[in-house]
mmCIF file with all atom_site columns, C-alpha atoms in Angstrom:
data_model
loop_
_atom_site.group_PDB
_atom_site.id
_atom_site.type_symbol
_atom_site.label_atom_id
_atom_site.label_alt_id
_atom_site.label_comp_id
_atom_site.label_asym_id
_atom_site.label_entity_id
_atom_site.label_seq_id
_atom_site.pdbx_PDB_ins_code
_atom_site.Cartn_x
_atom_site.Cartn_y
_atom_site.Cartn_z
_atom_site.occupancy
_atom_site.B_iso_or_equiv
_atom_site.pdbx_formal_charge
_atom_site.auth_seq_id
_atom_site.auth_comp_id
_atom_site.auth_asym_id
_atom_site.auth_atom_id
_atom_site.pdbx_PDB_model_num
ATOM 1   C CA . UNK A 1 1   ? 28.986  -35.845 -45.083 1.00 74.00 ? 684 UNK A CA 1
ATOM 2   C CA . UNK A 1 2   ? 25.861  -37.891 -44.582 1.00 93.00 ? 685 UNK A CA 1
ATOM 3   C CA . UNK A 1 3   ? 23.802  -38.030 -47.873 1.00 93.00 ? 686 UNK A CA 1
ATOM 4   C CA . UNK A 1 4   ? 20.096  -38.323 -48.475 1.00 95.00 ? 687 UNK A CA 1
ATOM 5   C CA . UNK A 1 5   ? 18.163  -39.928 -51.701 1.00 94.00 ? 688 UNK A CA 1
ATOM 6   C CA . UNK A 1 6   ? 15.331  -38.078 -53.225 1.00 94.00 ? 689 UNK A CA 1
ATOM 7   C CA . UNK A 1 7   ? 12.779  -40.685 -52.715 1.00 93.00 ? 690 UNK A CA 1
ATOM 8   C CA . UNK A 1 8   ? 14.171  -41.417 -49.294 1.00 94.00 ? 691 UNK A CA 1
ATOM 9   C CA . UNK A 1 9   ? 13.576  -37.171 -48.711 1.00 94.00 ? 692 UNK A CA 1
ATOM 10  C CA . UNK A 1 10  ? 10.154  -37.646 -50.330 1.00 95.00 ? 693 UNK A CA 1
ATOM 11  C CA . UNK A 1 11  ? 9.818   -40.911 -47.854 1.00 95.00 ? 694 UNK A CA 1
ATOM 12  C CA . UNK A 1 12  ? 11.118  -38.971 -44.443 1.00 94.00 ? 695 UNK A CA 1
ATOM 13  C CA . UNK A 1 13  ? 9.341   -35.654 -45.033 1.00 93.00 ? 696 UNK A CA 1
ATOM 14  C CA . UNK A 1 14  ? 5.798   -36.982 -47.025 1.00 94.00 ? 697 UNK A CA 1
ATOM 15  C CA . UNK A 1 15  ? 6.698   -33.610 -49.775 1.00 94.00 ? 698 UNK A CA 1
ATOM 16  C CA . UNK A 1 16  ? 6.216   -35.132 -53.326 1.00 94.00 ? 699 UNK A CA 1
ATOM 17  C CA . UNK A 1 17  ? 9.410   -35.354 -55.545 1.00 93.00 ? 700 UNK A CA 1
ATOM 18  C CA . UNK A 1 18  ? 8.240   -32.866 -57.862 1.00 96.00 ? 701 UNK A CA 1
ATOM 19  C CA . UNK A 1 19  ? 7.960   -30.439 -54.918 1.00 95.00 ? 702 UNK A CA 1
ATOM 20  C CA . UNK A 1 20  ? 11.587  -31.125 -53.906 1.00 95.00 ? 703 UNK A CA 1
ATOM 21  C CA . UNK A 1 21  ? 12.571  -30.629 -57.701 1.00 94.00 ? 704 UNK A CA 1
ATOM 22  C CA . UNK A 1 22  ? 10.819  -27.409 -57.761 1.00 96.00 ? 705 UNK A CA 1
ATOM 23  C CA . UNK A 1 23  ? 12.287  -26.034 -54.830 1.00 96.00 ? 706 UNK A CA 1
ATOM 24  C CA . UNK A 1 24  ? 15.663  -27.249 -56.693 1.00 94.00 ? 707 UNK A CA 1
ATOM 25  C CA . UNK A 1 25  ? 14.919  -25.230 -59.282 1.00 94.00 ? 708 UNK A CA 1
ATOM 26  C CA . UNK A 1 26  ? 13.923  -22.191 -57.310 1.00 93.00 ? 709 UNK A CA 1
ATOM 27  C CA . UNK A 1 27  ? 16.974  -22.171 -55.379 1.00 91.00 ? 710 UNK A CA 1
ATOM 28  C CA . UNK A 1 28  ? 15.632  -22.915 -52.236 1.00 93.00 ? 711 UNK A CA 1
ATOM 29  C CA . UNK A 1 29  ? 17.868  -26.439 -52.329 1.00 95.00 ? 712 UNK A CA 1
ATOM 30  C CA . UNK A 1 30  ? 21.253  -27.721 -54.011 1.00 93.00 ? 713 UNK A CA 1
ATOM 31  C CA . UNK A 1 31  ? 21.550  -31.236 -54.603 1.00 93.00 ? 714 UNK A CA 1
ATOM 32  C CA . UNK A 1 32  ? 25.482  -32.796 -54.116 1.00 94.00 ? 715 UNK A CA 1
ATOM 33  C CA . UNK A 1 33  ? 25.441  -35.289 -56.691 1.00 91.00 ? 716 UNK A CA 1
ATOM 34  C CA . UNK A 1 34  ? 23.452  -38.332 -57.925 1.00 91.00 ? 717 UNK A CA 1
ATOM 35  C CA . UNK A 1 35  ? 23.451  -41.573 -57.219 1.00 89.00 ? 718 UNK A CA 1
ATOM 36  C CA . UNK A 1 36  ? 22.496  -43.417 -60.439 1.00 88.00 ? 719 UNK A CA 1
ATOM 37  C CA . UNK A 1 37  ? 19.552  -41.167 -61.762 1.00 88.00 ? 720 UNK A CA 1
ATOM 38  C CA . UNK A 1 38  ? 18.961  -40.062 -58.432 1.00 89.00 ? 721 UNK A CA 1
ATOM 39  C CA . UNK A 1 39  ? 19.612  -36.722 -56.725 1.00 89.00 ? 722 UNK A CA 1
ATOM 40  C CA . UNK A 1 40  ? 21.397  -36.873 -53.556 1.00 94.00 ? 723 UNK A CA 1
ATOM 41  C CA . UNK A 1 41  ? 21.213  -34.356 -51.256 1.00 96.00 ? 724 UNK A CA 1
ATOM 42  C CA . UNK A 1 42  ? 23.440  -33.125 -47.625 1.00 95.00 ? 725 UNK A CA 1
ATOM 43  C CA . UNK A 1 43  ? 21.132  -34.598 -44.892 1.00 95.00 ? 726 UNK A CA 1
ATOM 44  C CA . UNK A 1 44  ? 21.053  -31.097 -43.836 1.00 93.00 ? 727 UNK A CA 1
ATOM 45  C CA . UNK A 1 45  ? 18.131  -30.769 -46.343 1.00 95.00 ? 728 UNK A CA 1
ATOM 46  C CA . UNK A 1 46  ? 15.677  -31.726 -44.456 1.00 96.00 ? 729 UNK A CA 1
ATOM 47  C CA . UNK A 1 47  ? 16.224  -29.314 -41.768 1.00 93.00 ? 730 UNK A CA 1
ATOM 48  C CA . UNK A 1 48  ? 16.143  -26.336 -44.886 1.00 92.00 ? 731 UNK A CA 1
ATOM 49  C CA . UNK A 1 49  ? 12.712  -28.354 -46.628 1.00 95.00 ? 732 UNK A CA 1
ATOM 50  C CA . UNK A 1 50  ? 11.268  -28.242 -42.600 1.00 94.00 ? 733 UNK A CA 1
ATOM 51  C CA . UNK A 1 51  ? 12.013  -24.425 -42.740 1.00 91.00 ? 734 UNK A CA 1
ATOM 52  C CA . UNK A 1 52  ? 10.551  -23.701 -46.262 1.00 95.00 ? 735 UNK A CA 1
ATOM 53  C CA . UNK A 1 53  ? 7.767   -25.523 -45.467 1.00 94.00 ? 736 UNK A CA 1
ATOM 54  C CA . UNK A 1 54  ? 6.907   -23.160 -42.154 1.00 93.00 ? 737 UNK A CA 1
ATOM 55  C CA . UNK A 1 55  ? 7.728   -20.254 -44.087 1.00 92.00 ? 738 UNK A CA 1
ATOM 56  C CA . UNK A 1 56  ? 5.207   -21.266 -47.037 1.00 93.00 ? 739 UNK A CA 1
ATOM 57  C CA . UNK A 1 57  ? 2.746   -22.145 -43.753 1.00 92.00 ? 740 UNK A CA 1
ATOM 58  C CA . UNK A 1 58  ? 3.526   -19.009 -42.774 1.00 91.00 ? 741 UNK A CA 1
ATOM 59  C CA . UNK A 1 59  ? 1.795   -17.147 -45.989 1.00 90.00 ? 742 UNK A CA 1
ATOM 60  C CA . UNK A 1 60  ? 5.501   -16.238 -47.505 1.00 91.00 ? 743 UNK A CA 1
ATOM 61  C CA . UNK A 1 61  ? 5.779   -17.061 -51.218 1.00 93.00 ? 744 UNK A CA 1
ATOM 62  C CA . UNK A 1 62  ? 8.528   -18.914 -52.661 1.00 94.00 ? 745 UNK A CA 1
ATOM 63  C CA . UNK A 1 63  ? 10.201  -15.378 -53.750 1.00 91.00 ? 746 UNK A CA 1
ATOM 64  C CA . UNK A 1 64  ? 10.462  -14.584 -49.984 1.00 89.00 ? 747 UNK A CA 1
ATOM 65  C CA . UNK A 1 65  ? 11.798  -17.958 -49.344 1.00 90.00 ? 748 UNK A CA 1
ATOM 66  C CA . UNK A 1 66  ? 14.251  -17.738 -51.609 1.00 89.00 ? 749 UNK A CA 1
ATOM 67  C CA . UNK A 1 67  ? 15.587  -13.802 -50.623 1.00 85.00 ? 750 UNK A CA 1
ATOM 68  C CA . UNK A 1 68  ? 15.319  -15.209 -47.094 1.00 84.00 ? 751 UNK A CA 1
ATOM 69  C CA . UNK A 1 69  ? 17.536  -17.949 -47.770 1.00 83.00 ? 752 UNK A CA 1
ATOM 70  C CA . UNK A 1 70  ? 19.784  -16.866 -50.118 1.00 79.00 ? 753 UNK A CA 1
ATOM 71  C CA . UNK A 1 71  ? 22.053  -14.881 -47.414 1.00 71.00 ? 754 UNK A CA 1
ATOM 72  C CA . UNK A 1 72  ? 22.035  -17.131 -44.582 1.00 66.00 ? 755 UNK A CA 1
ATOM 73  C CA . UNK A 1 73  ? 24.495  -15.140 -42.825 1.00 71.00 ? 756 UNK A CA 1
ATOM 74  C CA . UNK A 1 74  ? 22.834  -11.774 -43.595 1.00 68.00 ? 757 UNK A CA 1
ATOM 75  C CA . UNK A 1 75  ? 20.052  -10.757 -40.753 1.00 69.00 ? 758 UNK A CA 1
ATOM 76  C CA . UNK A 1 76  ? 16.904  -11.661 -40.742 1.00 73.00 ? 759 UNK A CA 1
ATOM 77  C CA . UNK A 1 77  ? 14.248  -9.013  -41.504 1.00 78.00 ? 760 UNK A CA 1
ATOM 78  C CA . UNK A 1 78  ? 12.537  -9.159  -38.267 1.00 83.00 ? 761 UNK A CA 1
ATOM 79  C CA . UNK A 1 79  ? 10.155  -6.103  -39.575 1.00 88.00 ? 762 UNK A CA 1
ATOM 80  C CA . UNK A 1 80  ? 9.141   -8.849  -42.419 1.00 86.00 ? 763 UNK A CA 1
ATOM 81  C CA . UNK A 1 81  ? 8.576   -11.415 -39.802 1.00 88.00 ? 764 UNK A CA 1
ATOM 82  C CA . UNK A 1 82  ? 6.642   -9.549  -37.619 1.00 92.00 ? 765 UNK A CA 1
ATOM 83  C CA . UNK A 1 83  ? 4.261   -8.370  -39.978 1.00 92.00 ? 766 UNK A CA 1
ATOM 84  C CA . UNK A 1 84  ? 3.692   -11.808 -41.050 1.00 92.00 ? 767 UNK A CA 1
ATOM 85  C CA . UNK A 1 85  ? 2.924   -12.804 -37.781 1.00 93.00 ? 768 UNK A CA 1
ATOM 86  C CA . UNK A 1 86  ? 0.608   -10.098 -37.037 1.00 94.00 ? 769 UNK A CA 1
ATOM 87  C CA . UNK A 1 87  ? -1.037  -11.450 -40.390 1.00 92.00 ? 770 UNK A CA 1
ATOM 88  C CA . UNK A 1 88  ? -1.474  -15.046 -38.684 1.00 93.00 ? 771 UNK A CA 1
ATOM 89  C CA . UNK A 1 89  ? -2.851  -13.567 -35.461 1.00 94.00 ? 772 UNK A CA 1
ATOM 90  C CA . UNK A 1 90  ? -5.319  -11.367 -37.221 1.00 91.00 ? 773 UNK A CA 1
ATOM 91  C CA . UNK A 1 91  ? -6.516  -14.675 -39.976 1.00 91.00 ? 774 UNK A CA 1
ATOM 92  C CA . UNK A 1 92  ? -6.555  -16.774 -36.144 1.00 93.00 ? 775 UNK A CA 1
ATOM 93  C CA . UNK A 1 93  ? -9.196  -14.196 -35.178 1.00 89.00 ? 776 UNK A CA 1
ATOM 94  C CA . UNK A 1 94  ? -10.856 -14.272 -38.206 1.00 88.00 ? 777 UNK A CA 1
ATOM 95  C CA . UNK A 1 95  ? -11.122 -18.231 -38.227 1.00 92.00 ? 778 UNK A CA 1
ATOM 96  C CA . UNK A 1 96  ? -12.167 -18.011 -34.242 1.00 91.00 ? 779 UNK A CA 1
ATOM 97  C CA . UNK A 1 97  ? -14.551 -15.806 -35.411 1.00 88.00 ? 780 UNK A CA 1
ATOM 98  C CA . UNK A 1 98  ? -16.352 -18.103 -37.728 1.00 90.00 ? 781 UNK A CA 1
ATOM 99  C CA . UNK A 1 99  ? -16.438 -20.739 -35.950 1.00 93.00 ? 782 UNK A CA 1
ATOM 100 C CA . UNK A 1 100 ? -18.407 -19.348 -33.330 1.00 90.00 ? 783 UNK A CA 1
ATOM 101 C CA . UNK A 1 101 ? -20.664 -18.108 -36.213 1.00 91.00 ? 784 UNK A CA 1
ATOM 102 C CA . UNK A 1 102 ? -20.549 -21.775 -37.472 1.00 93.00 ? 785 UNK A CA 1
ATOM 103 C CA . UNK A 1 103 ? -21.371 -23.145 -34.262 1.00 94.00 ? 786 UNK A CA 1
ATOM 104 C CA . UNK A 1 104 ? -24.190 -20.757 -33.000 1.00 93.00 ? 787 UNK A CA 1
ATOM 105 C CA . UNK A 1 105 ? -26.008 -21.424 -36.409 1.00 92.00 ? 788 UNK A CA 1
ATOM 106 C CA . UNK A 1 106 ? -25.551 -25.166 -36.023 1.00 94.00 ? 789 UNK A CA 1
ATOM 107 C CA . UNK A 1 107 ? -26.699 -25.475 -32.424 1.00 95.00 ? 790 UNK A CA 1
ATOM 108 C CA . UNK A 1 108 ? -29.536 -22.178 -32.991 1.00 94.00 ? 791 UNK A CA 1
ATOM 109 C CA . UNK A 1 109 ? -32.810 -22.718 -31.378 1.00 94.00 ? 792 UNK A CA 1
ATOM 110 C CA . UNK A 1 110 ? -34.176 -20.269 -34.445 1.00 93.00 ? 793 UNK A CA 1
ATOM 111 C CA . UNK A 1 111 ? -35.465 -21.978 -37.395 1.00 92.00 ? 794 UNK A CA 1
ATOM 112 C CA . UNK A 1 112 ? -34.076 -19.138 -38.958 1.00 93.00 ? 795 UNK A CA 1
ATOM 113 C CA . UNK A 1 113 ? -31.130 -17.978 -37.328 1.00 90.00 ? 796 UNK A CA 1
ATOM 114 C CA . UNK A 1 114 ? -31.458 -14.313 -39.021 1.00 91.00 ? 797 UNK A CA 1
ATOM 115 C CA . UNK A 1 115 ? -34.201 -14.068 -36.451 1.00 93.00 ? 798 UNK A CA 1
ATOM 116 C CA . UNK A 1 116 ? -31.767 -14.827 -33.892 1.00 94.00 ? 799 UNK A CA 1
ATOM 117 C CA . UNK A 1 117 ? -31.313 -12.050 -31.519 1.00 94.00 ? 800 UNK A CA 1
ATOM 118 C CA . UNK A 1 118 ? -27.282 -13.439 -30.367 1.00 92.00 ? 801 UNK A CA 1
ATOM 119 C CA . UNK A 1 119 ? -26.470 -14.212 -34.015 1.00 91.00 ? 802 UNK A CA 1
ATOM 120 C CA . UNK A 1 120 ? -27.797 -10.700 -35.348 1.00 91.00 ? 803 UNK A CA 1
ATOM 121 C CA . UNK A 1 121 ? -25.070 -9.290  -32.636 1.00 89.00 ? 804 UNK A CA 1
ATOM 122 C CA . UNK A 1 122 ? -22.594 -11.961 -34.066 1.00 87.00 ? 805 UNK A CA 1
ATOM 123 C CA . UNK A 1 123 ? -23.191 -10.439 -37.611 1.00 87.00 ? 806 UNK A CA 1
ATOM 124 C CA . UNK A 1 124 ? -22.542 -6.698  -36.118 1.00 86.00 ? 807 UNK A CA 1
ATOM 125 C CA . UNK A 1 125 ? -19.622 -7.957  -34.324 1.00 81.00 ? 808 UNK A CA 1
ATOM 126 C CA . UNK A 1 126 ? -18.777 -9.181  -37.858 1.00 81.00 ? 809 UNK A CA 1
ATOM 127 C CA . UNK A 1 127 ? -19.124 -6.207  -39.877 1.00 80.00 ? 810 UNK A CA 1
ATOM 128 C CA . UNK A 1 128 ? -16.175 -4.735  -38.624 1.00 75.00 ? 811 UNK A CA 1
ATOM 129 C CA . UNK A 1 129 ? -13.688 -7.601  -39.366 1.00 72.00 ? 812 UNK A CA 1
ATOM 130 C CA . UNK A 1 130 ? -14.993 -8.664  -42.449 1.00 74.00 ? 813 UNK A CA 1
ATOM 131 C CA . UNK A 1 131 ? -16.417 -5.530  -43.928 1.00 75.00 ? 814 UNK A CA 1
ATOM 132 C CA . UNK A 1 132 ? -14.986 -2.093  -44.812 1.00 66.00 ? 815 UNK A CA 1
ATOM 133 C CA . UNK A 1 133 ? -16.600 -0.009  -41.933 1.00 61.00 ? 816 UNK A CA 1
ATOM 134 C CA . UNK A 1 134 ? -16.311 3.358   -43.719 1.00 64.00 ? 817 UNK A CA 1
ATOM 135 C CA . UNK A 1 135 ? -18.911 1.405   -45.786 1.00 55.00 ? 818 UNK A CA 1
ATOM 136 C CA . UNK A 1 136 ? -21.762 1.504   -42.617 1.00 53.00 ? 819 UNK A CA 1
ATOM 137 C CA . UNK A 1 137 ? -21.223 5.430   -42.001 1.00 57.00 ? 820 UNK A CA 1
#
């Protein structure tokens, strides 16, 4: 079995070593042995610390992480994972969103862009994905 270093893990994958450690203690990651005061891992770490950090990427806490990991020969909940993906799609539309905002104001002929007629139809547009639209009625 091929064997990794912490600080060579902290060198391949740029995490810090106290973020390796924590994810030690969480569970997420078993160390083999050490070498000297070192922990030394399977090289198959990486490929788990490259999946932990997609899930945390993701918007999954450590918690979910862990329950997802701990059973790696239990199915995934594909429910879970859709709904987190939904999640991303609808914060993509929200970040699409203002950065068109962003840009209009930037590149706005207005002085004032509240006297803007396209950016007061860019703030109604935004109402109903940042506000509570029962709110308006």
């Amino acid at each position: 079995m091929k064997e990794i270093t912490i600080s060579e893990l902290v060198a391949q994958t740029g995490l810090n070593s106290s973020a390796i450690r924590y994810y030690e203690k969480q569970g997420l990651i078993h160390a083999i042995g050490r070498k000297g005061l070192q922990r030394v891992f399977s090289i198959q770490v990486i490929d788990r610390l490259v999946l932990i950090s997609l899930a945390k990427h993701a918007g999954f806490s450590i918690r979910e992480i862990a329950r997802m990991l701990e059973q790696p020969h239990s199915p995934i909940d594909k429910k879970q994972l859709e709904q987190k993906a939904l999640q991303i799609e609808q914060r993509i539309a929200e970040m699409q969103l203002l950065s068109k905002t962003l840009r209009h104001v930037a590149q706005c002929s207005f002085e004032n862009p509240l006297e803007c007629p396209k950016f007061q139809k860019i703030l109604s547009n935004a109402k109903s994905e940042f506000l509570d639209p029962s709110a308006f009625k």
